[in-house]
Amino acid sequence: MVVNAYGYIILILWITMAQPGGQEKTTALKDLLSRIDLDELMKKDEPPLYFPRTLEEFEYAFNDQGQLRHIKTGEPFVFNYREDLHRWNQKRYEALGEIITQHVYELLEKKCNMTKEILPVDASEDEPKSFIYLSKDALNNPDKLLVLIQGRGVVRAGQWARRLIINEDIDSGSQIPFISRAAEEGYGVMVLNPNENYLEVEKPEKPAAEVSPDGPDEPAEKRERKEEKEGKKKRDFYEKYRKPQKEKQTDQIPIRKNSTPEEHVLYVWDNFISKSAAKNVFFIAHSYGGLSFVELMIKREAQVKSRVQAVAMTDSVHNVWHQEAGKSTLEWMQEHCCNWVSSTEPLDTPLETMLPDCPRISAGHRSRRVLLSLSLRISMGWPRVAFEFAQKLGVLPYPGINLSLLYGTERHELTSWRSFHSIFKFFTATLEAQNSDTKPSTSVLLPRAVSS
């Protein structure tokens, strides 16, 4: 052990100094210790980057509340599993994240009865592929279709935020509640997969480069600077480890017509959404998903206007100036889009915006006093009164209401979940306005904030 070696050296020094007439030996040992790099001595050997491949092997499981808990201790997931090994802990977290992704796919198929559709639709057997999920009636529902687009990053189909699934619960971080709610209200559903853009394959190891007898092409000075820079980069990266593990080097093979989130959304529109039977199409787009929708709007403006009734964005990162959206696009967005954003204001409070695109509404918080009042009514055995009180707050009468939704959030990744009920109210109001021959307008469709 490294620590034992260090202790052994100190022990020798102490014994030597305690011996009579050991002055010369003490001086020699002090000189020796002064030349030992204790930081180097205390470095740890990085463990192998091999991790469990199932939740059971990780010894974690989801409980009845959808929370990830250790099967023996009941504790939440612990990131710092090994002290001072941040890279190893991060790799372990990423390995768990891949298992979570597969778990969500399983929920989409078994709990939500959705089917996987391979992309591109004409893919050959040996080319890279992606996929989306469709409800049984996604293409033939004549009335309503809901399309879900998540943000950018590691999240795949069915997820809003992997971090929330691991650290909070499956409802707040996944799209499962939205899919279930949509099915109950008669929507067909499409779950997009905008971050599945390439196939990752391991690079073959390159043989050592042979130096030409005539000398290298680049100047020696330039080569030395390059080698010094690369060497420093490696030293900085591995400075905590004496024997760092080597990571696999990979190549990324792009998926045809789906190599970016924007390409993916456009492809799904052309091949699925535009061919569906639904008269009314609705979108929920989180973060970068909002940008992808705006890009779709720019490229397929006439089609989108004729089919899409409303778009609920949650902390969208779109920028109509940077994306060069035209005047007609901006006018349509002002009438048909709402963006619930992280804020300190109460949930559903209209917010000011500098961009001339769509209204911004707070996914902020409800008053703690309001939440406490509702909690007390339920705890005192008044479910009907509590239910009526929830309706007054602007929360749809939906079985199994989660009280935490009354808060909203200042956290980006929670904006979709906190806006859950408000989004479906927005869609319902849009349809009601359409059926009454009233021109839909976000100014009248927005849920009003309840004073607290």
Short mmCIF file of C-alpha atoms in Angstrom, two decimals:
data_model
loop_
_atom_site.label_atom_id
_atom_site.label_comp_id
_atom_site.label_asym_id
_atom_site.label_seq_id
_atom_site.Cartn_x
_atom_site.Cartn_y
_atom_site.Cartn_z
CA MET A 1 0.00 0.00 0.00
CA VAL A 2 1.19 3.53 -0.77
CA VAL A 3 0.24 4.92 2.66
CA ASN A 4 2.08 2.06 4.37
CA ALA A 5 5.23 2.83 2.41
CA TYR A 6 5.08 6.42 3.55
CA GLY A 7 4.52 5.33 7.15
CA TYR A 8 7.39 2.88 6.89
CA ILE A 9 9.78 5.66 5.88
CA ILE A 10 8.69 7.82 8.81
CA LEU A 11 9.10 4.86 11.16
CA ILE A 12 12.68 4.29 10.01
CA LEU A 13 13.43 7.96 10.50
CA TRP A 14 11.99 7.92 14.03
CA ILE A 15 13.93 4.79 15.04
CA THR A 16 17.17 6.10 13.60
CA MET A 17 16.83 9.45 15.34
CA ALA A 18 16.13 7.68 18.63
CA GLN A 19 19.39 5.74 18.51
CA PRO A 20 22.35 7.22 20.41
CA GLY A 21 25.14 8.48 18.19
CA GLY A 22 22.88 8.39 15.15
CA GLN A 23 23.41 12.02 14.23
CA GLU A 24 25.15 11.24 10.94
CA LYS A 25 22.50 8.69 9.99
CA THR A 26 19.74 11.16 10.85
CA THR A 27 21.29 13.82 8.64
CA ALA A 28 21.59 11.35 5.76
CA LEU A 29 17.96 10.23 6.13
CA LYS A 30 16.72 13.81 6.27
CA ASP A 31 18.61 14.49 3.06
CA LEU A 32 17.04 11.38 1.48
CA LEU A 33 13.50 12.39 2.50
CA SER A 34 14.00 15.89 1.13
CA ARG A 35 14.53 14.35 -2.28
CA ILE A 36 11.41 12.14 -2.16
CA ASP A 37 8.34 13.49 -4.02
CA LEU A 38 5.67 12.77 -1.43
CA ASP A 39 2.89 13.92 -3.79
CA GLU A 40 4.03 11.32 -6.29
CA LEU A 41 4.32 8.73 -3.52
CA MET A 42 0.74 9.34 -2.38
CA LYS A 43 -0.79 8.97 -5.84
CA LYS A 44 -3.24 6.13 -6.27
CA ASP A 45 -3.37 3.42 -8.88
CA GLU A 46 -6.54 4.13 -10.87
CA PRO A 47 -8.86 1.08 -10.79
CA PRO A 48 -9.86 -0.53 -14.09
CA LEU A 49 -12.66 1.25 -15.95
CA TYR A 50 -14.95 -1.78 -15.87
CA PHE A 51 -18.40 -1.40 -14.33
CA PRO A 52 -21.61 -3.41 -13.80
CA ARG A 53 -23.92 -3.78 -16.76
CA THR A 54 -27.27 -4.07 -14.98
CA LEU A 55 -29.04 -2.29 -12.14
CA GLU A 56 -28.93 -5.52 -10.15
CA GLU A 57 -25.14 -5.73 -10.49
CA PHE A 58 -24.92 -2.08 -9.40
CA GLU A 59 -27.10 -3.11 -6.43
CA TYR A 60 -29.65 -0.39 -7.21
CA ALA A 61 -33.36 -0.52 -8.01
CA PHE A 62 -36.31 1.84 -8.42
CA ASN A 63 -38.74 1.80 -5.49
CA ASP A 64 -42.52 2.27 -5.63
CA GLN A 65 -42.06 6.06 -5.78
CA GLY A 66 -39.80 5.74 -8.82
CA GLN A 67 -36.69 6.70 -6.83
CA LEU A 68 -33.36 4.98 -7.44
CA ARG A 69 -32.20 3.40 -4.18
CA HIS A 70 -29.49 0.99 -3.04
CA ILE A 71 -31.10 -2.42 -2.53
CA LYS A 72 -29.25 -3.03 0.76
CA THR A 73 -28.99 0.39 2.42
CA GLY A 74 -31.96 2.16 0.83
CA GLU A 75 -29.71 5.18 0.22
CA PRO A 76 -29.76 7.35 -2.96
CA PHE A 77 -27.04 6.99 -5.55
CA VAL A 78 -23.58 7.99 -4.31
CA PHE A 79 -21.39 9.69 -6.91
CA ASN A 80 -18.14 9.79 -4.89
CA TYR A 81 -17.93 6.03 -4.51
CA ARG A 82 -14.14 6.22 -4.23
CA GLU A 83 -12.43 9.26 -2.76
CA ASP A 84 -9.97 11.26 -4.86
CA LEU A 85 -10.85 9.28 -7.98
CA HIS A 86 -13.07 11.79 -9.78
CA ARG A 87 -12.49 10.44 -13.30
CA TRP A 88 -13.25 6.89 -12.18
CA ASN A 89 -16.38 8.04 -10.33
CA GLN A 90 -17.52 9.95 -13.43
CA LYS A 91 -17.02 6.86 -15.62
CA ARG A 92 -19.01 4.81 -13.12
CA TYR A 93 -21.81 7.39 -13.24
CA GLU A 94 -21.81 7.30 -17.04
CA ALA A 95 -21.99 3.49 -16.98
CA LEU A 96 -25.05 3.70 -14.73
CA GLY A 97 -26.50 6.30 -17.08
CA GLU A 98 -26.33 3.84 -20.00
CA ILE A 99 -28.25 1.31 -17.91
CA ILE A 100 -30.86 3.98 -17.09
CA THR A 101 -31.25 4.65 -20.82
CA GLN A 102 -32.03 0.98 -21.45
CA HIS A 103 -34.42 0.96 -18.49
CA VAL A 104 -36.37 3.89 -19.96
CA TYR A 105 -36.54 2.12 -23.34
CA GLU A 106 -38.03 -0.87 -21.54
CA LEU A 107 -40.63 1.35 -19.86
CA LEU A 108 -41.56 2.91 -23.21
CA GLU A 109 -42.15 -0.52 -24.69
CA LYS A 110 -43.76 -2.35 -21.73
CA LYS A 111 -45.49 0.36 -19.70
CA CYS A 112 -46.41 2.76 -22.51
CA ASN A 113 -46.95 0.08 -25.22
CA MET A 114 -44.84 1.98 -27.73
CA THR A 115 -43.00 0.48 -30.67
CA LYS A 116 -39.54 1.26 -32.01
CA GLU A 117 -39.26 2.59 -35.56
CA ILE A 118 -35.83 2.35 -37.20
CA LEU A 119 -34.24 5.36 -38.94
CA PRO A 120 -33.51 5.93 -41.76
CA VAL A 121 -36.62 4.17 -42.99
CA ASP A 122 -34.67 2.73 -45.93
CA ALA A 123 -31.57 1.81 -43.92
CA SER A 124 -29.46 -1.06 -45.22
CA GLU A 125 -28.53 -3.89 -42.89
CA ASP A 126 -24.96 -2.75 -42.28
CA GLU A 127 -25.33 1.05 -42.01
CA PRO A 128 -25.60 3.01 -38.71
CA LYS A 129 -29.17 3.41 -37.49
CA SER A 130 -31.22 5.43 -35.04
CA PHE A 131 -34.83 5.03 -33.93
CA ILE A 132 -37.87 6.76 -32.48
CA TYR A 133 -40.84 5.45 -30.48
CA LEU A 134 -44.46 5.54 -31.65
CA SER A 135 -47.68 4.81 -29.83
CA LYS A 136 -49.95 2.31 -31.54
CA ASP A 137 -52.12 5.12 -32.94
CA ALA A 138 -49.39 7.68 -33.65
CA LEU A 139 -49.85 7.50 -37.43
CA ASN A 140 -53.60 6.80 -37.67
CA ASN A 141 -55.13 8.86 -34.83
CA PRO A 142 -57.37 11.24 -36.80
CA ASP A 143 -57.62 13.87 -34.07
CA LYS A 144 -54.48 14.59 -31.99
CA LEU A 145 -50.76 13.82 -32.12
CA LEU A 146 -48.21 14.83 -29.46
CA VAL A 147 -44.50 15.00 -30.39
CA LEU A 148 -41.83 15.07 -27.64
CA ILE A 149 -38.33 16.51 -28.23
CA GLN A 150 -35.73 16.58 -25.45
CA GLY A 151 -32.64 18.77 -25.14
CA ARG A 152 -29.12 18.01 -26.27
CA GLY A 153 -26.57 15.77 -24.55
CA VAL A 154 -26.58 12.19 -23.28
CA VAL A 155 -30.37 11.96 -22.95
CA ARG A 156 -32.04 9.55 -25.34
CA ALA A 157 -35.64 8.76 -26.27
CA GLY A 158 -37.99 9.02 -23.30
CA GLN A 159 -35.73 11.21 -21.12
CA TRP A 160 -35.76 14.90 -20.19
CA ALA A 161 -32.80 14.70 -17.81
CA ARG A 162 -30.77 11.62 -16.83
CA ARG A 163 -29.51 13.38 -13.72
CA LEU A 164 -33.07 13.77 -12.44
CA ILE A 165 -33.86 10.11 -13.02
CA ILE A 166 -30.80 9.08 -11.01
CA ASN A 167 -30.96 11.67 -8.24
CA GLU A 168 -34.68 12.54 -8.01
CA ASP A 169 -37.14 10.09 -9.55
CA ILE A 170 -38.28 8.58 -12.82
CA ASP A 171 -41.27 10.93 -13.17
CA SER A 172 -39.36 14.20 -13.01
CA GLY A 173 -36.58 13.10 -15.37
CA SER A 174 -38.42 11.00 -17.93
CA GLN A 175 -41.20 11.58 -20.46
CA ILE A 176 -43.27 8.67 -19.12
CA PRO A 177 -45.87 10.86 -17.26
CA PHE A 178 -46.37 13.00 -20.38
CA ILE A 179 -46.91 9.91 -22.54
CA SER A 180 -49.37 8.39 -20.06
CA ARG A 181 -51.30 11.65 -19.71
CA ALA A 182 -51.42 12.12 -23.48
CA ALA A 183 -52.74 8.58 -23.99
CA GLU A 184 -55.50 9.18 -21.41
CA GLU A 185 -56.53 12.37 -23.22
CA GLY A 186 -56.69 10.70 -26.62
CA TYR A 187 -53.40 11.76 -28.21
CA GLY A 188 -51.23 9.62 -30.42
CA VAL A 189 -47.59 10.07 -29.32
CA MET A 190 -44.19 10.24 -31.03
CA VAL A 191 -41.04 10.20 -28.91
CA LEU A 192 -38.08 11.58 -30.83
CA ASN A 193 -34.44 10.64 -30.32
CA PRO A 194 -32.46 13.69 -31.51
CA ASN A 195 -29.14 12.81 -29.81
CA GLU A 196 -28.67 9.39 -31.41
CA ASN A 197 -26.58 10.82 -34.24
CA TYR A 198 -23.74 8.38 -34.87
CA LEU A 199 -22.41 4.88 -34.38
CA GLU A 200 -19.32 4.72 -32.18
CA VAL A 201 -16.70 2.15 -33.17
CA GLU A 202 -13.38 1.41 -31.53
CA LYS A 203 -10.29 2.56 -33.38
CA PRO A 204 -7.69 -0.06 -34.22
CA GLU A 205 -4.37 0.53 -32.49
CA LYS A 206 -1.94 2.38 -34.70
CA PRO A 207 1.55 0.94 -35.13
CA ALA A 208 4.39 3.10 -33.88
CA ALA A 209 5.31 5.71 -36.48
CA GLU A 210 8.61 5.06 -38.19
CA VAL A 211 10.94 8.03 -38.64
CA SER A 212 12.06 8.50 -42.19
CA PRO A 213 15.85 8.15 -42.67
CA ASP A 214 15.71 11.44 -44.50
CA GLY A 215 14.21 13.05 -41.41
CA PRO A 216 10.64 14.25 -40.67
CA ASP A 217 8.84 16.68 -42.94
CA GLU A 218 8.06 19.25 -40.21
CA PRO A 219 10.83 21.33 -38.58
CA ALA A 220 12.39 19.85 -35.44
CA GLU A 221 11.55 22.93 -33.37
CA LYS A 222 7.88 22.75 -34.31
CA ARG A 223 7.77 19.01 -33.57
CA GLU A 224 9.37 19.53 -30.16
CA ARG A 225 6.84 22.22 -29.23
CA LYS A 226 4.01 19.91 -30.29
CA GLU A 227 5.37 16.98 -28.29
CA GLU A 228 5.91 19.19 -25.25
CA LYS A 229 2.33 20.49 -25.45
CA GLU A 230 0.87 16.98 -25.79
CA GLY A 231 3.05 15.72 -22.95
CA LYS A 232 1.88 18.50 -20.63
CA LYS A 233 -1.73 17.79 -21.55
CA LYS A 234 -1.32 14.13 -20.61
CA ARG A 235 0.48 14.98 -17.36
CA ASP A 236 -2.28 17.41 -16.36
CA PHE A 237 -4.97 14.84 -17.17
CA TYR A 238 -3.36 12.02 -15.26
CA GLU A 239 -1.77 14.05 -12.47
CA LYS A 240 -3.80 12.28 -9.77
CA TYR A 241 -2.86 8.76 -10.81
CA ARG A 242 0.35 6.79 -10.81
CA LYS A 243 -1.01 4.14 -13.18
CA PRO A 244 -3.92 5.73 -15.09
CA GLN A 245 -6.21 3.52 -17.15
CA LYS A 246 -6.22 4.05 -20.89
CA GLU A 247 -9.55 4.92 -22.45
CA LYS A 248 -10.68 3.34 -25.69
CA GLN A 249 -10.20 5.49 -28.74
CA THR A 250 -13.29 5.59 -30.95
CA ASP A 251 -14.49 6.85 -34.33
CA GLN A 252 -17.97 8.26 -34.88
CA ILE A 253 -19.84 7.20 -38.02
CA PRO A 254 -22.75 9.62 -38.63
CA ILE A 255 -26.27 8.28 -39.13
CA ARG A 256 -27.60 9.22 -42.54
CA LYS A 257 -29.98 12.22 -42.45
CA ASN A 258 -29.94 12.10 -38.64
CA SER A 259 -26.41 13.29 -37.82
CA THR A 260 -27.60 16.33 -35.82
CA PRO A 261 -30.69 17.05 -33.69
CA GLU A 262 -31.94 19.50 -36.32
CA GLU A 263 -31.54 16.91 -39.10
CA HIS A 264 -33.31 14.32 -37.00
CA VAL A 265 -36.37 16.49 -36.29
CA LEU A 266 -36.64 17.47 -39.97
CA TYR A 267 -36.34 13.82 -41.05
CA VAL A 268 -39.02 12.65 -38.62
CA TRP A 269 -41.31 15.44 -39.79
CA ASP A 270 -40.88 14.50 -43.46
CA ASN A 271 -41.24 10.77 -42.96
CA PHE A 272 -43.66 10.42 -40.03
CA ILE A 273 -45.36 13.53 -38.64
CA SER A 274 -46.37 15.02 -42.01
CA LYS A 275 -47.73 11.61 -43.05
CA SER A 276 -49.78 11.05 -39.90
CA ALA A 277 -53.56 11.29 -39.96
CA ALA A 278 -53.88 13.71 -37.03
CA LYS A 279 -55.65 16.97 -37.74
CA ASN A 280 -54.04 18.64 -34.72
CA VAL A 281 -50.32 18.24 -33.97
CA PHE A 282 -48.78 19.44 -30.71
CA PHE A 283 -45.13 19.67 -29.64
CA ILE A 284 -43.38 19.70 -26.28
CA ALA A 285 -39.76 20.78 -26.82
CA HIS A 286 -37.21 21.12 -24.02
CA SER A 287 -34.01 23.20 -24.21
CA TYR A 288 -32.24 22.46 -27.52
CA GLY A 289 -35.42 20.76 -28.69
CA GLY A 290 -36.93 24.24 -28.96
CA LEU A 291 -34.12 25.32 -31.25
CA SER A 292 -34.66 22.20 -33.39
CA PHE A 293 -38.38 23.01 -33.69
CA VAL A 294 -37.66 26.58 -34.78
CA GLU A 295 -35.26 25.22 -37.40
CA LEU A 296 -38.04 22.90 -38.60
CA MET A 297 -40.42 25.86 -38.71
CA ILE A 298 -37.99 27.83 -40.88
CA LYS A 299 -37.49 24.93 -43.32
CA ARG A 300 -41.10 23.67 -43.47
CA GLU A 301 -43.05 26.80 -42.57
CA ALA A 302 -46.17 26.21 -44.66
CA GLN A 303 -46.50 22.57 -43.57
CA VAL A 304 -46.01 23.38 -39.89
CA LYS A 305 -48.57 26.18 -39.98
CA SER A 306 -51.17 23.91 -41.55
CA ARG A 307 -50.75 21.07 -39.03
CA VAL A 308 -49.34 22.29 -35.71
CA GLN A 309 -51.82 23.87 -33.29
CA ALA A 310 -49.57 24.63 -30.30
CA VAL A 311 -45.98 24.25 -29.12
CA ALA A 312 -45.01 24.11 -25.44
CA MET A 313 -41.33 24.89 -24.98
CA THR A 314 -39.53 24.45 -21.66
CA ASP A 315 -36.43 26.58 -21.17
CA SER A 316 -35.88 26.57 -24.91
CA VAL A 317 -32.49 27.81 -26.11
CA HIS A 318 -33.69 28.88 -29.55
CA ASN A 319 -32.66 32.30 -30.87
CA VAL A 320 -34.78 33.70 -33.67
CA TRP A 321 -32.16 36.30 -34.57
CA HIS A 322 -29.30 33.82 -34.82
CA GLN A 323 -31.51 31.32 -36.66
CA GLU A 324 -32.75 34.09 -38.97
CA ALA A 325 -36.45 33.38 -38.56
CA GLY A 326 -38.65 35.47 -40.86
CA LYS A 327 -41.43 37.84 -39.88
CA SER A 328 -44.19 35.33 -40.69
CA THR A 329 -42.49 32.69 -38.52
CA LEU A 330 -42.24 35.12 -35.60
CA GLU A 331 -45.90 36.10 -35.90
CA TRP A 332 -46.97 32.45 -35.92
CA MET A 333 -44.81 31.68 -32.87
CA GLN A 334 -46.33 34.58 -30.95
CA GLU A 335 -49.79 33.07 -31.50
CA HIS A 336 -49.02 29.35 -31.07
CA CYS A 337 -45.95 28.91 -28.83
CA CYS A 338 -45.31 29.34 -25.11
CA ASN A 339 -41.94 28.96 -23.41
CA TRP A 340 -41.98 27.94 -19.73
CA VAL A 341 -38.63 29.10 -18.35
CA SER A 342 -36.76 28.72 -15.07
CA SER A 343 -37.60 31.68 -12.86
CA THR A 344 -38.06 32.89 -9.30
CA GLU A 345 -41.57 34.08 -10.18
CA PRO A 346 -44.65 31.98 -9.36
CA LEU A 347 -45.59 29.24 -11.80
CA ASP A 348 -47.32 30.48 -14.99
CA THR A 349 -46.45 34.15 -14.38
CA PRO A 350 -45.94 35.94 -17.74
CA LEU A 351 -42.38 37.27 -18.05
CA GLU A 352 -40.82 40.00 -20.14
CA THR A 353 -38.77 39.01 -23.16
CA MET A 354 -36.32 40.81 -25.39
CA LEU A 355 -36.94 38.51 -28.35
CA PRO A 356 -39.94 39.03 -30.63
CA ASP A 357 -40.89 35.36 -30.79
CA CYS A 358 -43.17 33.75 -28.21
CA PRO A 359 -44.45 34.49 -24.70
CA ARG A 360 -42.22 33.43 -21.81
CA ILE A 361 -43.93 32.03 -18.72
CA SER A 362 -42.41 31.16 -15.39
CA ALA A 363 -41.80 27.57 -14.43
CA GLY A 364 -40.97 29.18 -11.07
CA HIS A 365 -42.47 28.39 -7.70
CA ARG A 366 -45.70 28.53 -5.80
CA SER A 367 -45.77 30.09 -2.36
CA ARG A 368 -44.74 27.70 0.41
CA ARG A 369 -47.81 28.94 2.31
CA VAL A 370 -50.07 27.72 -0.51
CA LEU A 371 -48.39 24.32 -0.63
CA LEU A 372 -48.54 23.96 3.16
CA SER A 373 -52.25 24.78 3.16
CA LEU A 374 -52.98 22.11 0.56
CA SER A 375 -50.79 19.57 2.37
CA LEU A 376 -52.63 20.20 5.66
CA ARG A 377 -56.04 19.74 4.04
CA ILE A 378 -55.00 16.35 2.68
CA SER A 379 -53.28 15.22 5.89
CA MET A 380 -56.42 16.11 7.92
CA GLY A 381 -58.51 13.76 5.81
CA TRP A 382 -60.29 16.25 3.54
CA PRO A 383 -59.51 14.80 0.07
CA ARG A 384 -62.53 16.41 -1.67
CA VAL A 385 -61.77 19.85 -0.24
CA ALA A 386 -58.10 19.42 -1.13
CA PHE A 387 -59.03 18.38 -4.64
CA GLU A 388 -61.25 21.45 -5.09
CA PHE A 389 -58.46 23.60 -3.68
CA ALA A 390 -56.05 22.14 -6.23
CA GLN A 391 -58.48 23.09 -9.00
CA LYS A 392 -58.55 26.69 -7.74
CA LEU A 393 -54.77 26.75 -7.97
CA GLY A 394 -55.06 26.09 -11.69
CA VAL A 395 -53.95 22.45 -11.51
CA LEU A 396 -55.99 20.15 -13.74
CA PRO A 397 -58.13 17.59 -11.89
CA TYR A 398 -55.78 14.72 -12.57
CA PRO A 399 -55.63 11.59 -10.37
CA GLY A 400 -52.47 11.12 -8.36
CA ILE A 401 -51.51 14.81 -8.30
CA ASN A 402 -47.93 15.41 -7.17
CA LEU A 403 -47.91 18.38 -4.76
CA SER A 404 -44.33 19.31 -5.65
CA LEU A 405 -45.60 20.45 -9.05
CA LEU A 406 -47.10 23.50 -7.37
CA TYR A 407 -43.64 24.85 -6.72
CA GLY A 408 -42.16 25.06 -10.19
CA THR A 409 -38.42 25.54 -10.36
CA GLU A 410 -35.42 27.70 -11.00
CA ARG A 411 -33.56 24.63 -12.27
CA HIS A 412 -33.30 24.27 -16.04
CA GLU A 413 -33.71 20.48 -16.12
CA LEU A 414 -36.90 20.57 -14.01
CA THR A 415 -38.85 23.02 -16.17
CA SER A 416 -40.68 20.31 -18.17
CA TRP A 417 -41.86 18.45 -15.09
CA ARG A 418 -42.90 21.57 -13.19
CA SER A 419 -44.91 22.78 -16.21
CA PHE A 420 -46.61 19.40 -16.68
CA HIS A 421 -50.21 20.39 -15.83
CA SER A 422 -49.92 23.87 -17.34
CA ILE A 423 -48.80 22.46 -20.68
CA PHE A 424 -51.83 20.19 -21.01
CA LYS A 425 -54.09 23.06 -19.98
CA PHE A 426 -52.51 25.11 -22.76
CA PHE A 427 -53.22 22.37 -25.32
CA THR A 428 -56.80 21.89 -24.14
CA ALA A 429 -57.48 25.63 -24.31
CA THR A 430 -56.09 25.71 -27.85
CA LEU A 431 -58.51 23.00 -28.97
CA GLU A 432 -61.44 24.66 -27.22
CA ALA A 433 -60.66 27.94 -28.97
CA GLN A 434 -60.46 26.13 -32.29
CA ASN A 435 -63.78 24.33 -31.76
CA SER A 436 -65.52 27.58 -30.82
CA ASP A 437 -64.24 29.29 -33.99
CA THR A 438 -62.25 31.70 -31.83
CA LYS A 439 -58.85 32.68 -33.10
CA PRO A 440 -56.30 30.99 -30.79
CA SER A 441 -54.03 33.39 -28.98
CA THR A 442 -51.44 32.65 -26.35
CA SER A 443 -52.49 35.79 -24.50
CA VAL A 444 -55.82 34.20 -23.60
CA LEU A 445 -54.69 30.58 -23.52
CA LEU A 446 -52.00 31.06 -20.89
CA PRO A 447 -52.84 29.77 -17.42
CA ARG A 448 -53.12 32.69 -15.05
CA ALA A 449 -50.81 32.79 -12.04
CA VAL A 450 -52.58 32.29 -8.70
CA SER A 451 -51.81 34.98 -6.20
CA SER A 452 -50.13 33.61 -3.10
#
